[in-house]
XYZ file of C-alpha atoms in Angstrom:
587
model
C 14.858 43.571 167.933
C 16.261 42.558 171.300
C 13.521 39.980 171.756
C 14.173 38.573 168.288
C 17.919 38.443 168.943
C 17.369 36.660 172.264
C 14.996 34.148 170.691
C 17.411 33.403 167.858
C 20.318 32.996 170.267
C 18.240 30.491 172.196
C 17.301 28.646 168.979
C 20.943 28.499 167.931
C 21.979 27.150 171.346
C 19.246 24.494 171.342
C 20.128 23.428 167.794
C 23.814 23.096 168.686
C 23.083 21.198 171.898
C 20.753 18.819 170.107
C 23.273 18.149 167.354
C 26.049 17.489 169.872
C 23.809 15.180 171.920
C 22.854 13.233 168.792
C 26.506 12.959 167.771
C 27.408 11.717 171.257
C 24.770 8.989 171.034
C 26.123 7.881 167.671
C 29.688 7.838 168.977
C 28.618 5.744 171.985
C 27.912 2.811 169.659
C 31.368 2.954 168.125
C 34.564 1.305 169.397
C 36.684 3.400 171.702
C 39.406 5.495 170.086
C 42.502 3.467 169.364
C 44.684 6.061 171.037
C 44.165 9.520 172.521
C 47.202 10.649 170.509
C 46.641 9.206 167.002
C 49.509 11.160 165.440
C 51.900 10.326 168.312
C 52.849 13.905 168.916
C 53.356 13.550 172.682
C 56.769 11.800 172.551
C 58.058 14.334 170.034
C 56.668 17.221 172.075
C 58.311 15.853 175.244
C 61.660 15.664 173.460
C 61.425 19.237 172.182
C 60.294 20.596 175.551
C 63.124 18.730 177.277
C 65.631 20.344 174.943
C 64.131 23.744 175.647
C 64.355 23.125 179.385
C 68.007 22.186 178.940
C 68.691 25.593 177.348
C 67.449 28.018 180.028
C 69.451 30.930 178.645
C 67.783 30.586 175.242
C 64.370 30.263 176.852
C 64.949 33.369 178.986
C 66.032 35.373 175.933
C 62.914 34.255 174.105
C 60.695 35.245 177.028
C 62.432 38.615 177.284
C 61.917 39.162 173.562
C 58.202 38.349 173.873
C 57.858 40.721 176.834
C 59.617 43.448 174.868
C 57.293 42.939 171.912
C 54.269 43.190 174.201
C 55.644 46.410 175.678
C 55.866 47.760 172.133
C 52.269 46.702 171.536
C 51.002 48.371 174.717
C 52.873 51.564 173.869
C 51.414 51.472 170.363
C 47.906 51.022 171.801
C 48.447 53.944 174.185
C 49.653 56.169 171.360
C 46.640 55.204 169.272
C 44.309 56.002 172.184
C 45.946 59.436 172.323
C 45.007 60.091 168.717
C 48.225 59.051 166.937
C 48.423 56.512 164.098
C 51.408 54.321 164.958
C 52.649 51.564 162.683
C 51.477 48.086 163.759
C 53.936 46.064 165.816
C 53.102 42.898 163.874
C 51.067 42.226 160.735
C 49.567 39.029 159.283
C 51.719 37.087 156.843
C 51.165 37.604 153.142
C 48.174 35.559 152.024
C 46.683 35.253 155.528
C 42.975 35.912 154.916
C 41.786 35.495 158.504
C 42.060 39.196 159.259
C 40.797 40.702 156.011
C 37.766 42.375 157.622
C 38.505 46.125 157.960
C 37.518 46.113 161.651
C 40.675 44.133 162.424
C 42.535 47.361 161.617
C 40.058 50.184 162.232
C 38.686 49.003 165.587
C 41.344 49.454 168.321
C 40.034 46.536 170.392
C 40.073 44.033 167.547
C 43.395 45.380 166.280
C 44.916 44.859 169.725
C 43.438 41.363 169.892
C 44.805 40.490 166.447
C 48.311 41.783 167.132
C 48.429 40.119 170.553
C 47.507 36.795 168.971
C 50.064 37.191 166.182
C 52.818 38.051 168.647
C 52.083 35.021 170.803
C 51.588 32.533 167.968
C 54.646 33.730 166.047
C 56.698 33.569 169.240
C 55.631 30.024 170.075
C 56.176 28.736 166.543
C 59.592 30.411 166.351
C 60.573 29.003 169.735
C 59.842 25.460 168.587
C 61.538 25.887 165.207
C 64.660 27.246 166.910
C 65.232 24.216 169.140
C 68.638 22.611 168.607
C 69.844 19.085 169.228
C 66.602 17.384 168.168
C 66.109 14.954 165.310
C 64.847 17.038 162.334
C 61.814 14.822 161.731
C 60.864 15.022 165.411
C 61.162 18.787 165.404
C 59.190 19.099 162.170
C 56.394 17.021 163.692
C 56.200 19.358 166.694
C 56.388 22.427 164.432
C 53.468 21.154 162.366
C 51.197 20.442 165.312
C 52.198 23.626 167.122
C 51.119 25.509 164.011
C 47.843 23.565 163.993
C 47.289 24.493 167.646
C 48.044 28.187 167.216
C 45.861 28.336 164.102
C 42.978 26.805 166.054
C 43.214 29.475 168.758
C 43.049 32.382 166.338
C 40.528 35.002 167.555
C 38.926 34.829 164.125
C 37.656 31.329 164.988
C 35.460 32.500 167.898
C 32.203 34.387 167.681
C 32.927 36.840 170.490
C 36.249 37.890 168.951
C 35.367 37.885 165.248
C 34.086 41.329 164.187
C 32.581 40.099 160.929
C 30.625 37.331 162.670
C 29.434 39.689 165.405
C 28.330 42.258 162.852
C 26.440 39.603 160.892
C 24.717 38.400 164.052
C 23.606 41.896 164.980
C 22.465 42.817 161.473
C 20.368 39.647 161.171
C 19.083 39.732 164.768
C 20.797 36.408 165.398
C 19.410 34.603 162.364
C 22.956 34.045 161.074
C 23.723 32.034 164.219
C 20.580 29.946 163.780
C 21.604 29.177 160.195
C 25.149 28.480 161.349
C 24.046 25.963 163.950
C 21.722 24.352 161.413
C 24.727 23.996 159.112
C 26.687 22.565 162.039
C 23.949 20.020 162.786
C 23.718 19.042 159.099
C 27.484 18.472 158.887
C 27.432 16.319 162.020
C 24.576 14.323 160.502
C 26.412 13.920 157.205
C 29.538 12.775 159.039
C 27.633 10.170 161.043
C 28.365 11.899 164.332
C 31.766 13.257 163.317
C 32.079 16.790 161.992
C 32.425 16.767 158.209
C 32.682 20.437 157.297
C 30.953 21.258 154.014
C 33.262 23.098 151.644
C 30.746 23.505 148.843
C 27.089 22.933 148.004
C 27.141 19.219 147.214
C 23.619 19.305 145.771
C 24.558 21.595 142.881
C 26.661 19.036 141.053
C 25.986 15.624 139.580
C 28.662 13.490 137.963
C 27.862 12.919 134.315
C 25.415 15.828 134.137
C 27.298 19.038 134.973
C 30.738 17.644 135.820
C 32.532 14.794 134.012
C 30.581 15.362 130.811
C 33.166 14.691 128.087
C 31.512 12.173 125.726
C 32.986 8.715 125.422
C 32.548 5.042 126.216
C 33.628 2.538 128.829
C 35.355 -0.023 126.621
C 36.722 -2.361 129.297
C 36.576 -3.036 133.011
C 38.047 -5.345 135.609
C 37.904 -5.479 139.403
C 39.861 -2.269 139.942
C 39.238 -0.004 136.952
C 37.033 0.969 134.070
C 38.817 2.001 130.886
C 37.263 5.082 129.283
C 37.866 6.087 125.669
C 36.712 9.601 124.770
C 35.148 10.690 121.509
C 37.518 12.371 119.051
C 36.895 15.992 118.114
C 39.242 16.113 115.121
C 39.055 14.251 111.822
C 42.555 12.879 112.294
C 44.405 11.799 115.417
C 47.956 10.839 116.237
C 48.674 7.166 115.771
C 49.910 6.477 119.321
C 47.083 6.861 121.855
C 47.360 8.496 125.272
C 46.409 6.606 128.447
C 46.063 8.540 131.724
C 46.344 6.988 135.193
C 44.921 9.424 137.758
C 45.388 8.925 141.500
C 43.072 6.333 143.033
C 42.632 8.453 146.157
C 40.444 10.782 144.058
C 38.271 10.386 140.994
C 39.423 10.994 137.445
C 37.078 13.874 136.650
C 39.434 16.498 138.075
C 40.533 16.432 134.428
C 36.965 16.989 133.224
C 35.186 19.328 135.622
C 33.623 21.713 133.115
C 33.953 21.954 129.327
C 35.886 25.222 129.620
C 38.602 23.774 131.882
C 38.538 20.118 130.824
C 41.976 18.685 130.115
C 40.360 15.671 128.453
C 38.422 17.833 125.985
C 41.520 19.937 125.319
C 43.622 16.847 124.588
C 41.075 15.438 122.137
C 41.068 18.863 120.482
C 44.823 18.537 120.038
C 44.366 15.349 118.024
C 45.077 12.719 120.685
C 43.091 9.530 121.243
C 42.494 9.792 124.985
C 41.940 6.884 127.358
C 41.569 7.269 131.138
C 41.608 4.702 133.935
C 38.624 5.260 136.243
C 39.574 3.465 139.454
C 37.053 1.536 141.527
C 35.915 2.950 144.876
C 36.848 -0.177 146.861
C 35.041 -1.738 149.783
C 35.854 -4.640 152.112
C 35.658 -7.154 149.228
C 38.778 -5.591 147.687
C 40.709 -5.183 150.954
C 43.342 -7.687 149.866
C 44.148 -5.960 146.566
C 47.850 -5.149 146.580
C 50.083 -2.552 144.985
C 51.283 -5.319 142.680
C 47.671 -6.059 141.709
C 47.212 -2.407 140.804
C 50.341 -2.574 138.656
C 49.305 -5.784 136.857
C 45.524 -5.291 136.674
C 45.940 -1.546 136.307
C 48.934 -0.492 134.208
C 49.650 -3.773 132.436
C 46.043 -4.699 131.697
C 44.947 -1.196 130.716
C 47.878 -0.623 128.351
C 47.181 -3.982 126.678
C 43.509 -3.125 126.206
C 44.369 0.295 124.755
C 46.769 -1.282 122.266
C 44.056 -3.750 121.254
C 41.427 -1.052 120.901
C 43.676 1.318 118.906
C 45.433 -1.357 116.855
C 48.947 -0.298 117.902
C 51.885 -1.857 119.718
C 52.787 1.186 121.852
C 51.037 3.724 124.046
C 51.930 7.055 125.606
C 51.050 7.257 129.274
C 50.385 9.833 131.996
C 50.600 9.293 135.746
C 49.056 11.888 138.062
C 50.192 12.018 141.714
C 50.072 8.512 143.219
C 49.058 7.204 139.799
C 52.463 8.422 138.651
C 54.226 6.558 141.454
C 52.495 3.356 140.352
C 53.345 4.053 136.713
C 57.014 4.598 137.660
C 57.096 1.148 139.249
C 55.491 -0.360 136.154
C 58.102 1.312 133.929
C 60.910 -0.164 136.023
C 59.224 -3.569 135.991
C 58.835 -3.413 132.201
C 62.441 -2.308 131.810
C 63.584 -5.348 133.787
C 61.634 -7.598 131.400
C 62.432 -5.797 128.161
C 58.785 -4.769 127.662
C 58.670 -1.663 125.444
C 54.928 -1.121 125.131
C 55.134 2.337 126.765
C 56.497 4.781 124.216
C 56.665 7.854 126.501
C 55.489 8.863 129.947
C 54.350 12.140 131.474
C 54.123 12.695 135.215
C 51.799 15.262 136.770
C 52.866 16.172 140.335
C 54.151 12.637 140.899
C 56.890 11.450 143.234
C 59.370 8.615 142.992
C 61.875 9.744 145.626
C 60.179 10.587 148.930
C 63.135 11.974 150.874
C 61.693 15.495 150.594
C 58.022 14.604 150.311
C 56.788 17.447 152.501
C 54.478 17.484 155.500
C 52.813 14.180 154.600
C 55.993 12.528 155.882
C 54.871 13.606 159.355
C 51.985 11.141 159.166
C 54.073 8.076 158.306
C 56.125 7.084 161.323
C 55.672 3.474 162.428
C 53.409 4.248 165.390
C 50.998 6.177 163.202
C 51.080 3.445 160.552
C 50.134 0.859 163.150
C 47.227 3.040 164.282
C 45.917 3.510 160.762
C 46.237 -0.228 160.117
C 44.112 -0.915 163.202
C 41.585 1.641 161.976
C 41.316 -0.180 158.644
C 40.847 -3.504 160.456
C 37.944 -1.989 162.400
C 36.228 -0.779 159.222
C 36.544 -4.084 157.369
C 39.866 -3.741 155.584
C 39.788 -0.292 154.018
C 40.637 3.275 154.969
C 37.491 5.436 155.207
C 37.437 8.234 152.682
C 36.914 10.891 155.379
C 40.169 9.884 157.063
C 42.138 10.698 153.926
C 40.214 13.936 153.456
C 40.948 15.003 157.034
C 44.665 14.391 156.524
C 44.835 16.526 153.397
C 42.705 19.256 154.970
C 45.064 19.385 157.955
C 47.946 20.291 155.640
C 46.179 23.577 154.886
C 44.058 24.043 157.978
C 43.373 27.775 157.673
C 42.172 27.445 154.078
C 40.385 24.087 154.193
C 39.107 23.903 157.772
C 38.920 27.189 159.656
C 37.787 29.415 156.805
C 34.746 27.161 156.299
C 34.209 26.827 160.057
C 33.917 30.596 160.299
C 31.840 31.051 157.160
C 29.455 28.117 157.673
C 28.936 28.220 161.432
C 29.852 31.651 162.792
C 28.533 33.612 159.808
C 25.719 31.220 158.901
C 26.510 31.288 155.196
C 25.737 28.481 152.802
C 28.810 27.049 151.048
C 29.147 28.374 147.515
C 28.868 25.942 144.593
C 32.420 25.172 143.470
C 33.126 22.233 141.174
C 36.700 21.764 142.382
C 35.619 21.486 146.016
C 32.791 19.130 145.015
C 35.400 16.873 143.430
C 37.624 17.264 146.491
C 34.769 16.050 148.709
C 34.146 13.027 146.463
C 36.909 10.982 148.100
C 37.444 7.253 147.685
C 38.317 4.498 150.111
C 41.722 2.749 150.251
C 42.191 -1.055 150.333
C 44.286 -2.042 153.347
C 47.009 -4.047 151.581
C 47.499 -1.459 148.851
C 47.548 1.528 151.167
C 49.861 0.084 153.818
C 52.333 -1.027 151.140
C 52.331 2.457 149.671
C 52.788 4.263 152.985
C 55.528 1.956 154.259
C 57.550 1.420 151.088
C 57.400 4.947 149.710
C 56.782 7.517 152.445
C 58.412 5.638 155.316
C 61.256 3.681 153.675
C 61.707 5.522 150.335
C 62.486 2.116 148.852
C 61.993 2.760 145.119
C 64.901 5.098 144.385
C 67.183 3.168 146.733
C 66.752 -0.034 144.707
C 65.050 -1.800 147.626
C 61.623 -2.396 146.096
C 60.601 -5.650 144.405
C 57.348 -6.269 142.555
C 56.224 -9.121 140.340
C 59.477 -11.007 140.769
C 61.683 -8.068 139.758
C 63.835 -5.667 141.738
C 62.922 -2.226 140.440
C 65.665 0.044 139.120
C 64.570 3.393 137.672
C 68.000 3.886 136.070
C 67.088 1.094 133.642
C 64.080 3.099 132.447
C 65.124 4.696 129.132
C 61.614 5.794 128.130
C 61.361 9.513 127.245
C 59.784 11.271 130.217
C 58.112 14.642 130.754
C 57.856 15.742 134.399
C 55.494 18.496 135.536
C 55.847 20.021 138.998
C 54.144 22.988 140.669
C 55.842 25.811 142.528
C 53.442 25.844 145.494
C 52.582 22.146 145.650
C 52.345 21.058 149.312
C 51.517 17.410 148.515
C 54.209 16.700 145.912
C 56.762 19.494 146.530
C 58.768 20.463 143.467
C 62.038 19.548 145.214
C 60.727 16.048 145.756
C 59.465 15.782 142.173
C 62.856 16.913 140.858
C 64.640 14.196 142.836
C 62.412 11.695 141.057
C 63.151 13.220 137.660
C 66.869 12.692 138.306
C 66.281 9.030 139.168
C 65.444 7.858 135.629
C 68.018 6.587 133.165
C 66.609 8.078 129.971
C 65.875 11.575 128.626
C 63.807 13.683 131.040
C 62.169 17.067 130.417
C 61.316 18.898 133.638
C 58.914 21.839 133.903
C 57.502 23.851 136.775
C 54.054 25.450 136.819
C 52.735 28.210 138.996
C 50.227 27.465 141.784
C 49.746 24.124 143.557
C 48.897 20.443 143.354
C 45.611 20.926 141.501
C 45.531 24.411 139.967
C 49.115 23.992 138.796
C 48.112 20.922 136.789
C 44.579 21.825 135.704
C 45.232 25.169 134.054
C 43.531 25.484 130.679
C 45.422 27.789 128.287
C 42.263 29.834 127.640
C 42.208 30.862 131.311
C 45.508 32.739 130.840
C 46.394 32.143 134.499
C 49.660 31.630 136.340
C 52.904 30.906 134.525
C 55.373 28.113 133.936
C 59.125 27.684 133.692
C 61.137 25.571 131.267
C 64.775 24.532 131.057
C 65.978 21.874 128.637
C 68.857 20.957 130.942
C 68.561 18.749 134.021
C 71.368 19.865 136.346
C 72.217 18.193 139.628
C 69.950 20.330 141.805
C 66.569 21.950 141.333
C 68.023 25.274 142.465
C 70.447 25.124 139.554
C 67.548 24.252 137.244
C 65.532 27.243 138.510
C 68.434 29.675 138.146
C 68.630 29.002 134.396
C 64.918 28.427 133.713
C 62.863 30.638 131.415
C 59.520 31.954 132.642
C 56.513 31.888 130.316
C 53.062 33.369 130.869
C 50.064 31.068 131.110
C 49.555 27.326 131.034
C 52.257 24.703 130.519
C 49.868 22.539 128.460
C 50.974 23.824 125.017
C 54.628 23.124 125.881
C 53.711 19.581 126.874
C 51.511 19.120 123.781
C 54.427 19.999 121.518
C 56.618 17.450 123.337
C 53.889 14.799 123.213
C 53.012 15.281 119.537
C 56.642 14.693 118.597
C 56.321 11.251 120.251
C 52.825 10.320 119.073
C 53.421 9.240 115.503
C 51.756 10.183 112.236
C 48.146 11.276 111.816
C 45.531 8.594 111.151
C 41.716 8.687 110.844
C 40.000 9.482 114.138
C 38.943 6.487 116.230
C 35.301 6.062 117.228
C 35.108 4.375 120.685
C 31.928 2.575 119.628
C 33.582 0.916 116.625
C 36.750 -0.592 118.057
C 37.491 -4.256 118.813
C 36.433 -3.697 122.450
C 32.663 -3.449 122.647
C 31.359 -0.498 124.691
C 29.966 -1.404 128.090
C 28.332 1.944 128.916
C 28.686 5.649 128.273
C 31.320 7.792 129.959
C 31.878 8.641 132.760
C 30.992 5.051 133.642
C 29.570 3.520 136.789
C 32.721 3.166 138.916
C 33.046 6.934 139.289
C 29.451 7.222 140.509
C 30.064 5.153 143.643
C 30.257 7.566 146.569
C 31.769 6.736 149.927
C 29.393 6.420 152.856
C 32.377 6.318 155.214
């Protein structure tokens, strides 16, 4: 057994060294990094540390408190060594899964290691968050990256201090480490020399075969989208069709992962004629496409094609995430021109006012925007898909980075097949002009709700939008926080219905009623603040979809014979899910 363990340890080491050497050779052919500090944390960190140095009394109190907590920990360890069972000095936060293995509690050494880490990391994060006299955005930037740093140094992330990984290595005579380093080498290969951590088994899913299988037709396409019309599943449908604009930073099939959780199938079952915009995965040829192009060739063109196909003069629309931001701009543009083609609009986790847009605001100061613009210039005029994925993963590092690092590499496990994570890995590229406009005008300058944004010859004013609007938010959304979404709901000039779902940015939206998961809150009023809305909201078990369906049916007209996508004025180009969605990003 010892010989086998030694041989496997050697194999694992050789595999890791070979993978790192290969990655280094690949990186040698690439341009040098634009900056050693791509998120420009150093100036913010210097400011915070300077403020701490200027408050020596506060720093001394903090150090004394840390020393006192360590004294408590040492006393607790001594009592435990004497046979007592003292209460822990510090415990992981609720929902922290890093220390779920029972050895983190039952083994005195690992318990001491865990509590020591928690004391130190909590102390450092609290010290930074307690700094006074610093610009709030500067302090938040330092808080975020301090949290990233302390998360990275968790003992659970290292083989020698992770009891589960050590146990697995011993039980398999080191084979788990060989598998882990093979996984590591494969991820480096897949990332072209940069580590692209696998979150799921990408080979288990194929778009159009076991995900994105709702039947339908592509009835129109232009440079930036394919328009999908899905087959009806009822004999009659509501007169006014429904057109959905998903975010272009992901692919539309989040709404059609499996038949049992497909929003698209559920909507057709409710008697709606469903159209979806499937955005192109752009390359350098589309680098000059602008936000205005996406409004005109996206919202305007798609709504016109839907009206032609359905034989109506109005459509109901949905905007999900950034697709909702675009749709908001189109509504304001239409309002300025008296265009009433959009009968009602629903927003899923979409923002219009970005003053409280969450941690993504940390990535949008001018220095970082200049760096990302240079990165897009180097790649031919688009943002690589992995760059966007890395940003979103960083917002939830323990869940989306370190948990897979431990499982894949330290434990040697193969990622489990998971359709949601397959979709999450199927990222798209961003055209330079479009993406820089979005980051600067929304995240950086918050121009839309301040009346400072002009598109297509019109200054956009959301107060002129009188279209009935349904706004969905999610309680634990870290990408479109509910407070930010509520600010947007208050920005419109017409009737707005606001709801809040349980869970986050994805699970809060994609929650089929049959799953009987989570809950949602409703309140017909729209008071000045979201806290006031919450205080008078009514909680309901399960999905918010039926509540929305009732609202939407009341604005979708009478029932008419179901529409066959193959028999409309627009001739089908190909079967759903279409060809645009099949284009994967190599970078």
